[in-house]
Structure formats: C-alpha cells, structure tokens
Coordinates of C-alpha atoms in Angstrom, one line a residue:
Chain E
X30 CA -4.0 -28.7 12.0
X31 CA -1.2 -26.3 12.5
X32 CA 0.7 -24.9 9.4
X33 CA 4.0 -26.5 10.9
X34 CA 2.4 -29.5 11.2
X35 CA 2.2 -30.0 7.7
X36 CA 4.8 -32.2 5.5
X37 CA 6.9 -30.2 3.0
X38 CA 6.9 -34.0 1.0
X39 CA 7.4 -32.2 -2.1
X40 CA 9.0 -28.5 -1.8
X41 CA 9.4 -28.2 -5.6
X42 CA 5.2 -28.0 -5.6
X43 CA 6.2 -24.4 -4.2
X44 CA 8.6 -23.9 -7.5
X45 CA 5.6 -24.2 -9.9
X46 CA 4.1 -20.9 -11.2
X47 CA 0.5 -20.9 -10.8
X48 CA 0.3 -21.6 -15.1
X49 CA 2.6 -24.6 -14.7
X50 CA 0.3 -26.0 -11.2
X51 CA -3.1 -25.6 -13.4
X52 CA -1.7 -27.5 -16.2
X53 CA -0.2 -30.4 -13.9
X54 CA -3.7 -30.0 -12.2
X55 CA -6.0 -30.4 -15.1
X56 CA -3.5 -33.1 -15.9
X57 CA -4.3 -35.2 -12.9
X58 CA -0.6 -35.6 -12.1
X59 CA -0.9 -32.9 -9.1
X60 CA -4.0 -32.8 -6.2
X61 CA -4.7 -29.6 -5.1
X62 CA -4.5 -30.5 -1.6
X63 CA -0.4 -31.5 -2.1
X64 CA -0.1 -28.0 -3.4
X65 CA -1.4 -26.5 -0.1
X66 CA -0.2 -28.9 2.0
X67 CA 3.4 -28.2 0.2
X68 CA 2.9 -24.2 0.1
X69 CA 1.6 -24.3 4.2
X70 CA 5.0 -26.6 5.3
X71 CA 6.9 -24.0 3.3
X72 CA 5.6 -20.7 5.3
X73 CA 5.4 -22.8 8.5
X74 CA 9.0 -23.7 7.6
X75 CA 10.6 -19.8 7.0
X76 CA 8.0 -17.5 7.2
X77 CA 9.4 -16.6 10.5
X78 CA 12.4 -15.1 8.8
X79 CA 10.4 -13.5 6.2
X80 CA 7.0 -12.3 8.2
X81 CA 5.0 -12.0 4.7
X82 CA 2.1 -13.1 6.5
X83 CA -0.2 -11.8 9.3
X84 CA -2.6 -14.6 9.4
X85 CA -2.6 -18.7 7.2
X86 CA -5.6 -19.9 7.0
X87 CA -4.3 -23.4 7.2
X88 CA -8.1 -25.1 8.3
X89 CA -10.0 -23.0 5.4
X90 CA -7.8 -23.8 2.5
X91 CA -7.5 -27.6 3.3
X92 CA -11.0 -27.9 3.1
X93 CA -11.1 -25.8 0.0
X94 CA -8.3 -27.8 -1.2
X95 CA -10.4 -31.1 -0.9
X96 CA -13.4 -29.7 -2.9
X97 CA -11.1 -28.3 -5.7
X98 CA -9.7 -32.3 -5.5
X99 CA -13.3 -33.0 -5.7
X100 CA -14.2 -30.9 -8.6
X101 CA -10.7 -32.3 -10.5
X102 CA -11.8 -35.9 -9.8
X103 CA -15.0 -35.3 -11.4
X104 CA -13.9 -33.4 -14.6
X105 CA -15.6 -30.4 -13.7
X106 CA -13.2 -27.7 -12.4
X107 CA -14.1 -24.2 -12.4
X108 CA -11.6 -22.6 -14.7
X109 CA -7.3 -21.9 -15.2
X110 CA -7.4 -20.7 -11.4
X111 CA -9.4 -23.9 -9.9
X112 CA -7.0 -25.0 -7.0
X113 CA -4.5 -22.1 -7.1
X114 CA -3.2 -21.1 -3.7
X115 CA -3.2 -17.5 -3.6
X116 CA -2.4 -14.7 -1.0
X117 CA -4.1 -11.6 0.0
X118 CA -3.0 -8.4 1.1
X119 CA -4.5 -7.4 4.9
X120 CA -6.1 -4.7 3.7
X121 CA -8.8 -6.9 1.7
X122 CA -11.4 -7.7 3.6
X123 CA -12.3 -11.7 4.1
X124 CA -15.5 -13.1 5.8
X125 CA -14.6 -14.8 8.9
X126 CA -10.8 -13.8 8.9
X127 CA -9.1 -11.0 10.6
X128 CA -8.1 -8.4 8.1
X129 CA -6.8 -5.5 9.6
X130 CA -4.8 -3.5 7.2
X131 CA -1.3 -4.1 9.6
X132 CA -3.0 -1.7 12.2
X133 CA -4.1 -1.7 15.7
X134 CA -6.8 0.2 14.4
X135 CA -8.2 -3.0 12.8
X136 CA -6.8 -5.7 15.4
X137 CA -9.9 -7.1 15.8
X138 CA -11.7 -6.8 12.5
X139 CA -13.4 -9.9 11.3
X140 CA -15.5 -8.8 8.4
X141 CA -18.8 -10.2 7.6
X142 CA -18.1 -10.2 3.9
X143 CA -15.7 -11.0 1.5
X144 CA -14.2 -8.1 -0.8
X145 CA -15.7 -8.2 -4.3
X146 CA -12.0 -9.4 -5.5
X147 CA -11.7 -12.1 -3.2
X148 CA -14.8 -13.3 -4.2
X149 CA -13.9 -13.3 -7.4
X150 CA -10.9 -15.6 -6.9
X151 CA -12.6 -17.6 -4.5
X152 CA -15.5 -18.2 -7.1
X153 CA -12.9 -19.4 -9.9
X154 CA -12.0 -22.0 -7.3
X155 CA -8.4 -20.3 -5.9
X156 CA -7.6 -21.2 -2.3
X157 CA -6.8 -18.6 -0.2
X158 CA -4.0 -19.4 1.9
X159 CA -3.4 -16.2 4.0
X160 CA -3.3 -12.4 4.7
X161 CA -0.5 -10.8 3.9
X162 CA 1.7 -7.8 5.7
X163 CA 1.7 -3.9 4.2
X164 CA 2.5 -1.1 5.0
X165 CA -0.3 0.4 7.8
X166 CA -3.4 0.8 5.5
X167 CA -0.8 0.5 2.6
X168 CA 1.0 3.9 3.5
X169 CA 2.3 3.8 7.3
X170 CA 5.6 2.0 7.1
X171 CA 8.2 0.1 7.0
X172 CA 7.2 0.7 10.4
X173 CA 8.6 -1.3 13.6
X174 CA 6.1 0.4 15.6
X175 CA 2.8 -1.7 14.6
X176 CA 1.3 -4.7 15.9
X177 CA 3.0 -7.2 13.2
X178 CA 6.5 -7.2 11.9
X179 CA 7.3 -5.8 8.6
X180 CA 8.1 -8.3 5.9
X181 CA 11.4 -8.5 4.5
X182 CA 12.9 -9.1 1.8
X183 CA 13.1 -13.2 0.4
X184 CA 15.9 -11.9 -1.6
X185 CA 17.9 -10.9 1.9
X186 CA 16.6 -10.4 5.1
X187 CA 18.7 -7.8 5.9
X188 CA 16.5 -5.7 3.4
X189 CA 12.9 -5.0 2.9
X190 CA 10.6 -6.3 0.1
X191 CA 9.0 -2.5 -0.8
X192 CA 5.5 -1.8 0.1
X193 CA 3.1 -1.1 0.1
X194 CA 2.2 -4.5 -0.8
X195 CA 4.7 -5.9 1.3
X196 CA 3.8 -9.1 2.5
X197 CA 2.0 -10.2 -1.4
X198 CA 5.9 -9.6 -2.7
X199 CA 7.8 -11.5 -0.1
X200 CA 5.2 -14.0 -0.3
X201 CA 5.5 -14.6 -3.6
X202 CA 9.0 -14.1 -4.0
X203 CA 9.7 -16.1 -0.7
X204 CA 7.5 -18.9 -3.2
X205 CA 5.3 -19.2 -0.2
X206 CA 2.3 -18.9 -2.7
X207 CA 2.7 -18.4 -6.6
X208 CA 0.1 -15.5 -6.9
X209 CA -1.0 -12.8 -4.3
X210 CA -3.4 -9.9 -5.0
X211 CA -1.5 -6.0 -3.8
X212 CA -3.4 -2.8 -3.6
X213 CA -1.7 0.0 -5.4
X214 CA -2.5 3.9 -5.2
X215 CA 1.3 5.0 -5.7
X216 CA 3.5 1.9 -6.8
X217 CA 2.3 -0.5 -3.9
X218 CA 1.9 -3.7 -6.4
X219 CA 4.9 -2.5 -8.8
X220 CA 7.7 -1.5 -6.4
X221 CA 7.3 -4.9 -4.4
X222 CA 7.1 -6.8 -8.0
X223 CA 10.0 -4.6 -8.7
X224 CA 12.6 -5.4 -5.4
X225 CA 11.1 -8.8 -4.9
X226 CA 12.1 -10.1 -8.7
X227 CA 7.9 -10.6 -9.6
X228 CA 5.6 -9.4 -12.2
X229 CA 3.0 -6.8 -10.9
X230 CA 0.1 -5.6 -12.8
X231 CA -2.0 -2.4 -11.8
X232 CA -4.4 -2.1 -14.3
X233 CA -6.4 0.5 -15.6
X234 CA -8.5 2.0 -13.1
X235 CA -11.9 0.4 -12.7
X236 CA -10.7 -2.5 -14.2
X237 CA -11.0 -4.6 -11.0
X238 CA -13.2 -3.6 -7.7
X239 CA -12.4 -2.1 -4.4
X240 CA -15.4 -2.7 -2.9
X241 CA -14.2 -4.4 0.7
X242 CA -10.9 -3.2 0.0
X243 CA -9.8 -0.6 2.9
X244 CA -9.7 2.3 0.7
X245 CA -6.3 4.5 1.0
X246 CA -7.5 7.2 -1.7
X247 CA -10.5 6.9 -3.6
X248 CA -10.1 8.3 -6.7
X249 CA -6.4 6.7 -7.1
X250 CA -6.9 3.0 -5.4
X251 CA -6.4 -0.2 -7.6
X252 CA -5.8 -4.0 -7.2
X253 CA -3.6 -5.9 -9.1
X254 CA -1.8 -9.4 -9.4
X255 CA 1.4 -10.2 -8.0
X256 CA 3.1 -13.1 -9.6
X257 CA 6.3 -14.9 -10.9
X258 CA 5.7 -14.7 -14.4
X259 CA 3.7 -12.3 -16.7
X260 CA 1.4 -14.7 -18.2
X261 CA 0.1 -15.7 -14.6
X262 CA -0.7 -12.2 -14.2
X263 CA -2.9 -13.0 -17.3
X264 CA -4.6 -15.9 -15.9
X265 CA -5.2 -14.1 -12.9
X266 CA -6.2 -10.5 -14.0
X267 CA -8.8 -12.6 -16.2
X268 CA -10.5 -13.7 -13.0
X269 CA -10.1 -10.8 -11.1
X270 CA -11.3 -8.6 -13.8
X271 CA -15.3 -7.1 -14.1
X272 CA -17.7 -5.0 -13.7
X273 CA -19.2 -4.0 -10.0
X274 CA -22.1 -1.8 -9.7
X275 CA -21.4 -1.8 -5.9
X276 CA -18.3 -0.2 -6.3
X277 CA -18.6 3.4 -7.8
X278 CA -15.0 3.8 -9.4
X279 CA -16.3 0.4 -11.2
X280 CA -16.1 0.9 -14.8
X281 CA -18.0 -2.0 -17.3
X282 CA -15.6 -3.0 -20.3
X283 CA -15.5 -6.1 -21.3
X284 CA -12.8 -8.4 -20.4
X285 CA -10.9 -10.1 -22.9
X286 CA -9.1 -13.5 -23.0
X287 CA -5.3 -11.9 -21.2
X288 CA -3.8 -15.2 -21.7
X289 CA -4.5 -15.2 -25.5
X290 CA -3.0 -12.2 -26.2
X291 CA 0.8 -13.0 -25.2
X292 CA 1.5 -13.6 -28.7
X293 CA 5.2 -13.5 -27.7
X294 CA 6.3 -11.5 -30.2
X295 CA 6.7 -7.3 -29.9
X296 CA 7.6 -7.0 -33.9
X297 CA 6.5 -3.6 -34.7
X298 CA 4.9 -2.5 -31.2
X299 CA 5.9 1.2 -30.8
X300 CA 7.3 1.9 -27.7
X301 CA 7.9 5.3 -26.4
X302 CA 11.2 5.4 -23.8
X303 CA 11.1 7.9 -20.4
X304 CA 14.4 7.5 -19.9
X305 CA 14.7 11.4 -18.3
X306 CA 12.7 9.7 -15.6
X307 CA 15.7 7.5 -14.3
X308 CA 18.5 8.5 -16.3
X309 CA 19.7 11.3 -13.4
X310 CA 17.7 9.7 -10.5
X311 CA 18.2 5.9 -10.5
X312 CA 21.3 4.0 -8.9
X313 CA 23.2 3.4 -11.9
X314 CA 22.9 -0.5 -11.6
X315 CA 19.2 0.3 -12.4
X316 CA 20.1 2.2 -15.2
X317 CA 22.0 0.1 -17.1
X318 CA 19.5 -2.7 -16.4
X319 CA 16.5 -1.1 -17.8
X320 CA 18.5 0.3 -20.6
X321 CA 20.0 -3.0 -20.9
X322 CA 15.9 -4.5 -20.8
X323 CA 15.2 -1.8 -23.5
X324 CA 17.7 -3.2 -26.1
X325 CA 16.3 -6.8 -25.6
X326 CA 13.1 -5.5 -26.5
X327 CA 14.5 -3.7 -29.5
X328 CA 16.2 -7.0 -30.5
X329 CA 13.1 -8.9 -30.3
X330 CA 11.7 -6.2 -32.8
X331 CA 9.7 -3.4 -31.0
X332 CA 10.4 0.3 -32.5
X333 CA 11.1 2.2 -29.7
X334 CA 12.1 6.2 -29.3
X335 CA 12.9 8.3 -26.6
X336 CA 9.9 10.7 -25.4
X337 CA 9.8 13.5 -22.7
X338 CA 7.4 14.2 -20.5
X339 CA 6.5 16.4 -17.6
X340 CA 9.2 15.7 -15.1
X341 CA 8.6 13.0 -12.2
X342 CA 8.0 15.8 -8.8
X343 CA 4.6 16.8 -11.0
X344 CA 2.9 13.8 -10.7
X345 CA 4.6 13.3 -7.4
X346 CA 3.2 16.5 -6.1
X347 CA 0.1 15.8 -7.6
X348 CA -0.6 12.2 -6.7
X349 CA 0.4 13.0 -2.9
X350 CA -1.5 16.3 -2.4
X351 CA -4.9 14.6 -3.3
X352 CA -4.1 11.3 -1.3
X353 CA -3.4 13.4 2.0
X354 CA -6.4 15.0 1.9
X355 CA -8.6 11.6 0.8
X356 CA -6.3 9.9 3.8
X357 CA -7.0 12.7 6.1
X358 CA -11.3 12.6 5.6
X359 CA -10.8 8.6 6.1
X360 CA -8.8 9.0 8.8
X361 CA -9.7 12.1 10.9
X362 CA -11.9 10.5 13.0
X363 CA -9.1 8.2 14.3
X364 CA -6.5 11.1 14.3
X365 CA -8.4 12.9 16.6
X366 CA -9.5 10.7 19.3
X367 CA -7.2 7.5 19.0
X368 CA -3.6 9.3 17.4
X369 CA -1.7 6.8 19.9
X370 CA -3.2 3.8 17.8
X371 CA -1.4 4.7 14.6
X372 CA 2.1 3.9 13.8
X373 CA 4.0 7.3 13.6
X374 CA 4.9 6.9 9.7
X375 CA 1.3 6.7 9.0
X376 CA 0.4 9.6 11.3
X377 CA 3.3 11.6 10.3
X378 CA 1.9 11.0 6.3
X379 CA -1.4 11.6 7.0
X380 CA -2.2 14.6 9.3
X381 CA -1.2 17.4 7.5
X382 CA -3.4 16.0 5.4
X383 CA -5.9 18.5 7.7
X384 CA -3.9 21.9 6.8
X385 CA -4.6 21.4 3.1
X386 CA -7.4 23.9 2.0
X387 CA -10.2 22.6 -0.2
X388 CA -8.9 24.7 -3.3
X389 CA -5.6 22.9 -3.0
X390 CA -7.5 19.7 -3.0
X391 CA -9.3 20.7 -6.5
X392 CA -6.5 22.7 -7.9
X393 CA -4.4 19.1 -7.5
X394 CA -7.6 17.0 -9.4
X395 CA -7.3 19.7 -12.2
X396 CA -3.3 19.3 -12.4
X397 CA -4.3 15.7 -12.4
X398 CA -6.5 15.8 -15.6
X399 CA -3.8 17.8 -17.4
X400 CA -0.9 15.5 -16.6
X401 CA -3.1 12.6 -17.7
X402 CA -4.3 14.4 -20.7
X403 CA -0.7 15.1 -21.8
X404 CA 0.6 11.4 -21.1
X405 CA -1.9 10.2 -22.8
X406 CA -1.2 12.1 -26.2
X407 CA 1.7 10.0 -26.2
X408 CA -0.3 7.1 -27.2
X409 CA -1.3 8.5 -30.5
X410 CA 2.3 7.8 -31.5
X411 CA 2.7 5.0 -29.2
X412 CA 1.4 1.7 -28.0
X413 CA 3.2 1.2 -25.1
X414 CA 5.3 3.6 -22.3
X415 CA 8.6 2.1 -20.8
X416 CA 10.8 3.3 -17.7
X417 CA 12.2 1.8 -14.5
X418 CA 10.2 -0.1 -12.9
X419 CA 11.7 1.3 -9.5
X420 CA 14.7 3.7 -8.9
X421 CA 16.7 1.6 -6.4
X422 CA 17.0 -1.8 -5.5
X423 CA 15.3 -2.7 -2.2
X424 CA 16.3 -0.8 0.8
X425 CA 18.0 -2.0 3.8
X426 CA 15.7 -3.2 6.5
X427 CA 16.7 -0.1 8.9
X428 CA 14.0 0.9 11.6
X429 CA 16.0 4.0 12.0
X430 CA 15.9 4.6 8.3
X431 CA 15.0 7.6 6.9
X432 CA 11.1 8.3 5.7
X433 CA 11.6 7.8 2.2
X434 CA 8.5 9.5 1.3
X435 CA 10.4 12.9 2.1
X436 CA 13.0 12.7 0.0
X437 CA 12.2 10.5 -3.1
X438 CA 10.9 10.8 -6.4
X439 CA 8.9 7.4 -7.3
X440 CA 8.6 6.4 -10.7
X441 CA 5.2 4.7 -10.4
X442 CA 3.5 7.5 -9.6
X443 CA 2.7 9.0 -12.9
X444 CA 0.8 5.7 -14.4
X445 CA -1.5 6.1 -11.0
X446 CA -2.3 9.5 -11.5
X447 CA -3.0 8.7 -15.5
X448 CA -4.9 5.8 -14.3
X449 CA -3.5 3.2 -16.9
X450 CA -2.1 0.1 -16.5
X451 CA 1.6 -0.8 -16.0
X452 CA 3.8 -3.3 -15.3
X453 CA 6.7 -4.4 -13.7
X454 CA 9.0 -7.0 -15.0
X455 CA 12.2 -8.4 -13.7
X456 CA 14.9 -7.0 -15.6
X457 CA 18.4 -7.8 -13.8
X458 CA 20.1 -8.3 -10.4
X459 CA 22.4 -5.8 -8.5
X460 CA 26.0 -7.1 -8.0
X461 CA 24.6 -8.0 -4.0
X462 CA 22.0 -10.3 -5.7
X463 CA 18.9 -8.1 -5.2
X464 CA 16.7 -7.6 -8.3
X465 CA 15.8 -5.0 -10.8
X466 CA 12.7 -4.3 -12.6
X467 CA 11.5 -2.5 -16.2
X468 CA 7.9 -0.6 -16.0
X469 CA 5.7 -1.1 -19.3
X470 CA 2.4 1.2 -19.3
X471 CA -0.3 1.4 -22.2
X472 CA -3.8 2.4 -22.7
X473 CA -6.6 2.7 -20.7
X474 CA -8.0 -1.1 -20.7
X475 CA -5.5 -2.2 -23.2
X476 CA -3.6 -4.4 -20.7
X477 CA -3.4 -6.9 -22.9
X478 CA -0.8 -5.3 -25.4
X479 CA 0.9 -4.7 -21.7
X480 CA 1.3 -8.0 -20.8
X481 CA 2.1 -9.3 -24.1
X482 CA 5.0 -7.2 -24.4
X483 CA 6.4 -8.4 -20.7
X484 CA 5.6 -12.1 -21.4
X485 CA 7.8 -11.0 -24.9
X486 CA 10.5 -10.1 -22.7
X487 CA 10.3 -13.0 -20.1
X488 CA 10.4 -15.9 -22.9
X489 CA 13.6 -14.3 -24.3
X490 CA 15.2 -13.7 -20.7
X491 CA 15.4 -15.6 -17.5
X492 CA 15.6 -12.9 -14.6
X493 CA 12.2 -14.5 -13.2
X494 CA 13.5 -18.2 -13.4
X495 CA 16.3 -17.2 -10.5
X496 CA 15.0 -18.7 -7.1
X497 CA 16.0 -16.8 -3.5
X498 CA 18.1 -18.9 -1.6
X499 CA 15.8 -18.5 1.4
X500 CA 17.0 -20.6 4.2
Chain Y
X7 CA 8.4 34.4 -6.0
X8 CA 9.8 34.2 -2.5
X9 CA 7.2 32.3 0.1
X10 CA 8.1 32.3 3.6
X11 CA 7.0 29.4 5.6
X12 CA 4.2 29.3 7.9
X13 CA 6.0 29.6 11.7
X14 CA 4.6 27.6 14.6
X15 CA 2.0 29.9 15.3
X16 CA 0.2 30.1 11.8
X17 CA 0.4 25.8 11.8
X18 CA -1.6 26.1 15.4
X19 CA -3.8 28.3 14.3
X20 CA -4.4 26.3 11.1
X21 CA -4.4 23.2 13.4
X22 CA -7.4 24.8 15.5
X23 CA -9.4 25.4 12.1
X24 CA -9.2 22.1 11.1
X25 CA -10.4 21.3 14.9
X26 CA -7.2 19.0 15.6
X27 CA -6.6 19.5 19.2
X28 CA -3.1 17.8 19.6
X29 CA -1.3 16.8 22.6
X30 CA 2.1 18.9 22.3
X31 CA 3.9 15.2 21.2
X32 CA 1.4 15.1 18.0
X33 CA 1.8 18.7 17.2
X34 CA 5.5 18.3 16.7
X35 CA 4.7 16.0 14.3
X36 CA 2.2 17.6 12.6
X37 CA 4.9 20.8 12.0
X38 CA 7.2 18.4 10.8
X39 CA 4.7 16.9 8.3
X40 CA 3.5 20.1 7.2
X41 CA 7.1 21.5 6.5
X42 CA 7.5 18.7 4.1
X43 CA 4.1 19.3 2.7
X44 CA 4.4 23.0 2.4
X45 CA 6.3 23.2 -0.5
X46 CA 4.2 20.8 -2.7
X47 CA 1.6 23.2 -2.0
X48 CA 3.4 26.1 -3.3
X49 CA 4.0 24.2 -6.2
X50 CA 0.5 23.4 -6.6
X51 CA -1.3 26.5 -6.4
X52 CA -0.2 27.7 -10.3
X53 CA -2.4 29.7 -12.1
X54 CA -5.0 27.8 -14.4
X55 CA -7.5 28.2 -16.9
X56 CA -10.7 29.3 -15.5
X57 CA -12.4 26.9 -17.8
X58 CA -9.8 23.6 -16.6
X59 CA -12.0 20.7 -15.4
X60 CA -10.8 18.6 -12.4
X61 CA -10.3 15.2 -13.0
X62 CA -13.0 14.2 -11.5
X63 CA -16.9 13.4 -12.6
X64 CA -20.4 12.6 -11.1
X65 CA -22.6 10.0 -12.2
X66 CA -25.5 9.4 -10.4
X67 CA -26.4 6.0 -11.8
X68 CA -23.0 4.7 -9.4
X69 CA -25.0 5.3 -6.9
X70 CA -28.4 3.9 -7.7
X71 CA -29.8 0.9 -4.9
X72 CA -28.5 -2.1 -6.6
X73 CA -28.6 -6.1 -5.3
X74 CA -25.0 -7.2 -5.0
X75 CA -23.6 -9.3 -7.5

C-alpha cells in the first residue's frame, strides 16, 4: 500500500516520544501497527514540503509492525524499543533497500546486508520506517545539485535542518518518526539536533559500529541517536550500543543501563564552561541562550567554572586535514574517472584532499593526540564540558549560499577529534522561532553522566515540548 | 614567517603527482579548494617533538578472521 494511502486516524500517535509509545505499548492501550500506520500518513501527508526522506519503506514496516503486534499480544516483546518506528540515515546500509548516501554514485545500491546498527535496532524489535536525506556521503551539501532534494528545515522551510544528518533531524523534528539514527564525524548528529530543536548523542568512539555504515573518515566516524527527548536517546543508545569484532574501530566496554542513570538531579556534578568558544563567534541570540541554559543548570545545583582551552581553528584544522585525506583515499577512484557523478560541494571538499602530503596527514594525527590529551586533563577537575551546541541558528535554505565549510568555525568539532561523547540539548528559540541548542561532553564511555545531566535540564525546562507548526 | 601561495603551475604539477588528470572545469575547482586548504596546512606543519605519537594505534587482533555476530 502506498504511504498516502494510509489514514492519519490518530496524528497525536506522531506526538508521542518513543519512551511515552513503549510505555502505551507495553500497556496494551497502543498497537504498533497504529503507530506506523499514523507516522506513514504523517510523511505521506508533508514530507513533500520537508524531503527528510529518500526512501519509506511503507510494505516492510507494516509487516514488521504486525509481528511486533504479535509479540505484544503474547506478552513477549523484545525489549523498551519493541515496535518503535525509527529512521535511518542513507548512508546506512539496509538489506534489500536502496541506500545510497544522497549520491548518484550509490543510485542503485541495494546492499545485501544490513549495517551492524541497523541490525541492532531491528533485533530489539524497532521498525524501520525509511532512509533518510544527508549531506552527499554526509559531507557534499546542502547541495541542489544531487539526485534527491535536500531536507529542510520542519521548523521553516525557508531554512535548512543542518547536516550532515539532514534528513534524521527534519525527520524527527518534522515528528515524522520519534527516533532516527545520524552519522557524525564533525557535528553531523549534533548540529541537526541543534537547528531542528532534538537531542543528539555522539558517543564515545567505538561505542557503537560502523560496520555497513559508508564510511566518511575512518578514524573520526560515529553513530548516534537522534531524538526528542534525552532519555530516548537513553533507550536507544542502550540498544544500539556493543561490541563488533567486525568493525575495527570497535571497542568492547560494557554497556550500562542509560535509562537508569538519569537520576534527574546535577547536585554537585562539576561542570567545566568553554564559553571562549562562542562568546566572540556565536550570534548573540545563541549566546545568551546557552548562557541562559548554563544558569539553569547552576540552579538545579551543578558547580560549574569557566575553563580555556586551545582555541576552536585547532581542532578545526586538525579534524579537516585528516578527513580530506581519508575522503580523498575513499574517494579517488570516483574523482578520477566519474568527477561529473559527484555534487560539486562534495568534489570541491574532497579533492584537494589529493595535494596533501603524507607527513601532513601524520603531523595532523599527532596534533590530534595532543589536543585530545589536553581536553581530556580537563576531566580530572571536571565531570562534564559545556558550550554551544551550534553557533547559529539554522541557515536559510539558499542554493546560492555560501560554502560554509570555508568560512566557519564549528563547535562540534573538538569532541570528534577527542573522541568523547556529547550532546546536544534544546536550549531556547531565536525571536523568528528557530531553535537553539547547549552541547554537554564527558568521558570516554561515561555517557551516562552525559545524558543524565541533559535529561536534568529537560525535566526542569520545556524547549523540547514545543511542536513545529508544520503544515 | 611569510609563505607565498603555491601559483597555478605548482597546483598542476602537484595535481600530476597525485595522478589527477582533470578536465580544465575540475581543475578550477581543485585551485579553489586548495587555496582554502593551503593555509590549514601552513598551520599544520609546526614543529613537534620527535618522540610525539600520532593518534593513532595498530592492533592486529581487529583484524583477526572472525564469524559475524
């Protein structure tokens, strides 16, 4: 059956968070098949105005729907994510289903396998509903150029919903689905979570597998949940979580209960502030949100101090020199013999990536291991980072807009090149309506104490609990 | 220190190295991208500790045969 097909009977099925669908699930007052039926009316309904998605799998997650039904009916479902509809990003590979990373490159790319994260979710019982929009192999765009269009913005369509992980954030934000898995190597899960009004977790590197995702740069890629709320993130970095001795950059630590630890309370967590990292660089409506997002979380009775640390073009420099080059050897092949089949943003990023010597290459991986080594110092004195989430709100959707890669610092960047988990949380709302965001970063595999402290700050706030008025 | 940018000619050159034979379209591109990349490299190549370790390690037991899971 086609997606428009489908009756949107109930439309506030697409207002639950994916917590509040489970419990109304495992309650019996809520089938898994109304939840798809109601999240596949939705998209058929406006996704046309907000292009989050590239392909619904309307057939597939029916069927799954009715087995998850099944598995209610009989008492035995598989777990807090058992008939969750859930997206992915393009870029994540699916048996059967086209996943082609928003490239021409990959138009026809029906993978045999599933990725070891979709697996995952699959396995706890989530229905996958689609295949979200990125940017082209989640660093060419917003690009016009490309064989789908870029998402935009749920918030306003006459702005984009960041990227890389487009599509995931509009998805969500659009409440097309109430959880979607990003890819993030620079910001790709946080600045979406941060423009679209979500929560975005990129954990700790390792902490979940890339193995079937298209890889963007090796050493720097991660998945991570995109949701509404923290404590979904929770639910669903819990099943996404493990150890995967197929994937190299795999790393086996155990996985504790997430949702357990959002204690709600921040009393006594010390909380080092980089405040020199947006202060001079962020619009000041961002600015006086985060600070504003800071206070709250002094209130609620975290200690927190104001830290410097090496300034934001370092790790930018750093992160971007060793990405080119890990682009370039994944994408030299293409560059040379099919450079028409690229959009030109993801050309344009990517092939100077063959000018950069070798030594560059290693002299950026040893800058990398000192800026990590010094950030992490901070956490002897400290048990959690802060700083914007994201510098700006989200852009206008401008095809002749310039290449902000040029031109900006991104405030992201320094968690990915540390490899530790952070966070974005809705923090406020520009005077247009488009939403802020507060970044939280802690210890290597101690995302826990990262999403306690943002599921702290959503029960005493209600930036998350505003709905687009998507029409 | 004063750095001069690499002209035209040096990016060819470079461009020939790397064995990127580019129709004249693509090589426009590729001296735009490298202008913007050029200076990130200058700020890149600092001097360092002979004995700094890149940040990045090889274990061979990632790459034993293993049954997926």
């Amino acid at each position: 059956m086609a997606v428009s097909e489908a009756t949107e009977t109930r439309s506030d099925l697409c207002d639950l968070t994916l917590t509040e669908a489970t419990r109304l699930l495992a309650a019996g007052k809520v089938s898994p098949v109304d939840l798809v039926d109601a999240c596949l009316a939705r998209i058929g309904r406006l996704d046309g105005s907000v292009h989050a998605f590239i392909t619904v799998c309307a057939d597939e997650a029916r069927s799954e729907a009715e087995k998850s039904a099944r598995r209610y009916a009989s008492g035995t479902p598989l777990g807090p994510f058992d008939g969750v509809p859930f997206a992915l990003k393009d870029n994540i590979e699916t048996k059967g289903i086209r996943s082609t990373s928003h490239s021409k490159l990959l138009i026809d790319n029906v993978p045999a396998q599933d990725a070891h994260i979709a697996t995952k979710l699959k396995g706890a019982g989530g229905i996958l509903i689609g295949k979200t929009a990125t940017f082209e192999f989640a660093l060419g765009g917003p690009s016009w150029d490309l064989p789908f269009p870029p998402a935009l913005n749920p918030w306003s369509p006459e702005h984009l919903p960041g990227g890389s992980s487009s599509g995931s954030g509009a998805a969500v934000g659009a409440r097309f689905v109430p959880a979607a898995v990003g890819t993030d190597t620079g910001g790709s899960v946080r600045w979406p979570a941060a423009v679209c009004g979500l929560a975005g977790l990129k954990p700790t590197y390792g902490r979940i597998s890339r193995r079937g995702v298209h890889p963007n740069t090796f050493s720097i890629d991660h998945c991570g949940p995109m949701t509404r709320t923290v404590e979904d993130c929770a639910v669903m970095l819990g099943v996404a979580a493990g150890f995967d001795p197929l994937d190299p950059g795999s790393i086996d630590e155990p996985v504790p209960d997430y949702a357990a630890a959002l204690t709600g309370s921040v009393a006594g967590l010390k909380i080092g502030l980089i405040r020199h990292w947006y202060n001079d660089t962020a619009t000041p409506e961002v600015v006086a949100a985060v600070d504003a997002a800071i206070g709250k979380l002094r209130e609620l009775g975290a200690v927190v101090e104001e830290i410097e640390l090496a300034p934001l073009q370092d790790y930018v420099d750093c992160k971007t020199t060793i990405s080119t080059c890990e682009l370039y050897a994944v994408h030299e092949k293409d560059l040379k013999t099919r450079p028409q089949d690229f959009g030109r943003l993801l050309r344009t990023r990517v092939i100077a990536g063959g000018l950069i010597r070798a030594e560059d290459y290693v002299q950026a991986m040893r800058w990398r291991a000192e800026l990590t080594t010094k950030l992490l110092a901070t956490f002897s004195r400290f048990d959690l980072l802060a700083t914007a989430g994201w510098l700006t709100p989200a852009d206008p959707a401008d095809p002749n807009g310039f290449d902000f890669f040029k031109k900006r610092l991104i405030v992201t960047m320094p968690f990915s090149v540390a490899g530790i988990p952070a966070l974005s949380v809705p923090c406020g709302f520009t005077s247009q309506g488009l939403p802020l965001s507060l970044q939280i970063a802690g210890k290597p595999f101690d995302e826990a104490t990262v999403l306690r402290a943002g599921d702290a700050y959503q029960r005493a706030t209600e930036w998350h609990l505003r709905k687009p008025a998507l029409t | 220190m004063e750095r001069t940018p690499a002209t035209r000619e040096e990016i060819a050159a470079m461009a020939k190295i790397a064995g990127l034979d580019l129709e004249p379209v693509y090589f426009e591109e590729l001296v735009e991208a490298y202008r913007n990349i050029e200076p990130m490299l200058w700020r890149i190549r600092q001097g360092r500790d002979r004995a700094d370790e890149p940040a990045h390690t090889f274990d061979p037991r990632k790459f034993m045969p293993r049954a997926a899971g």
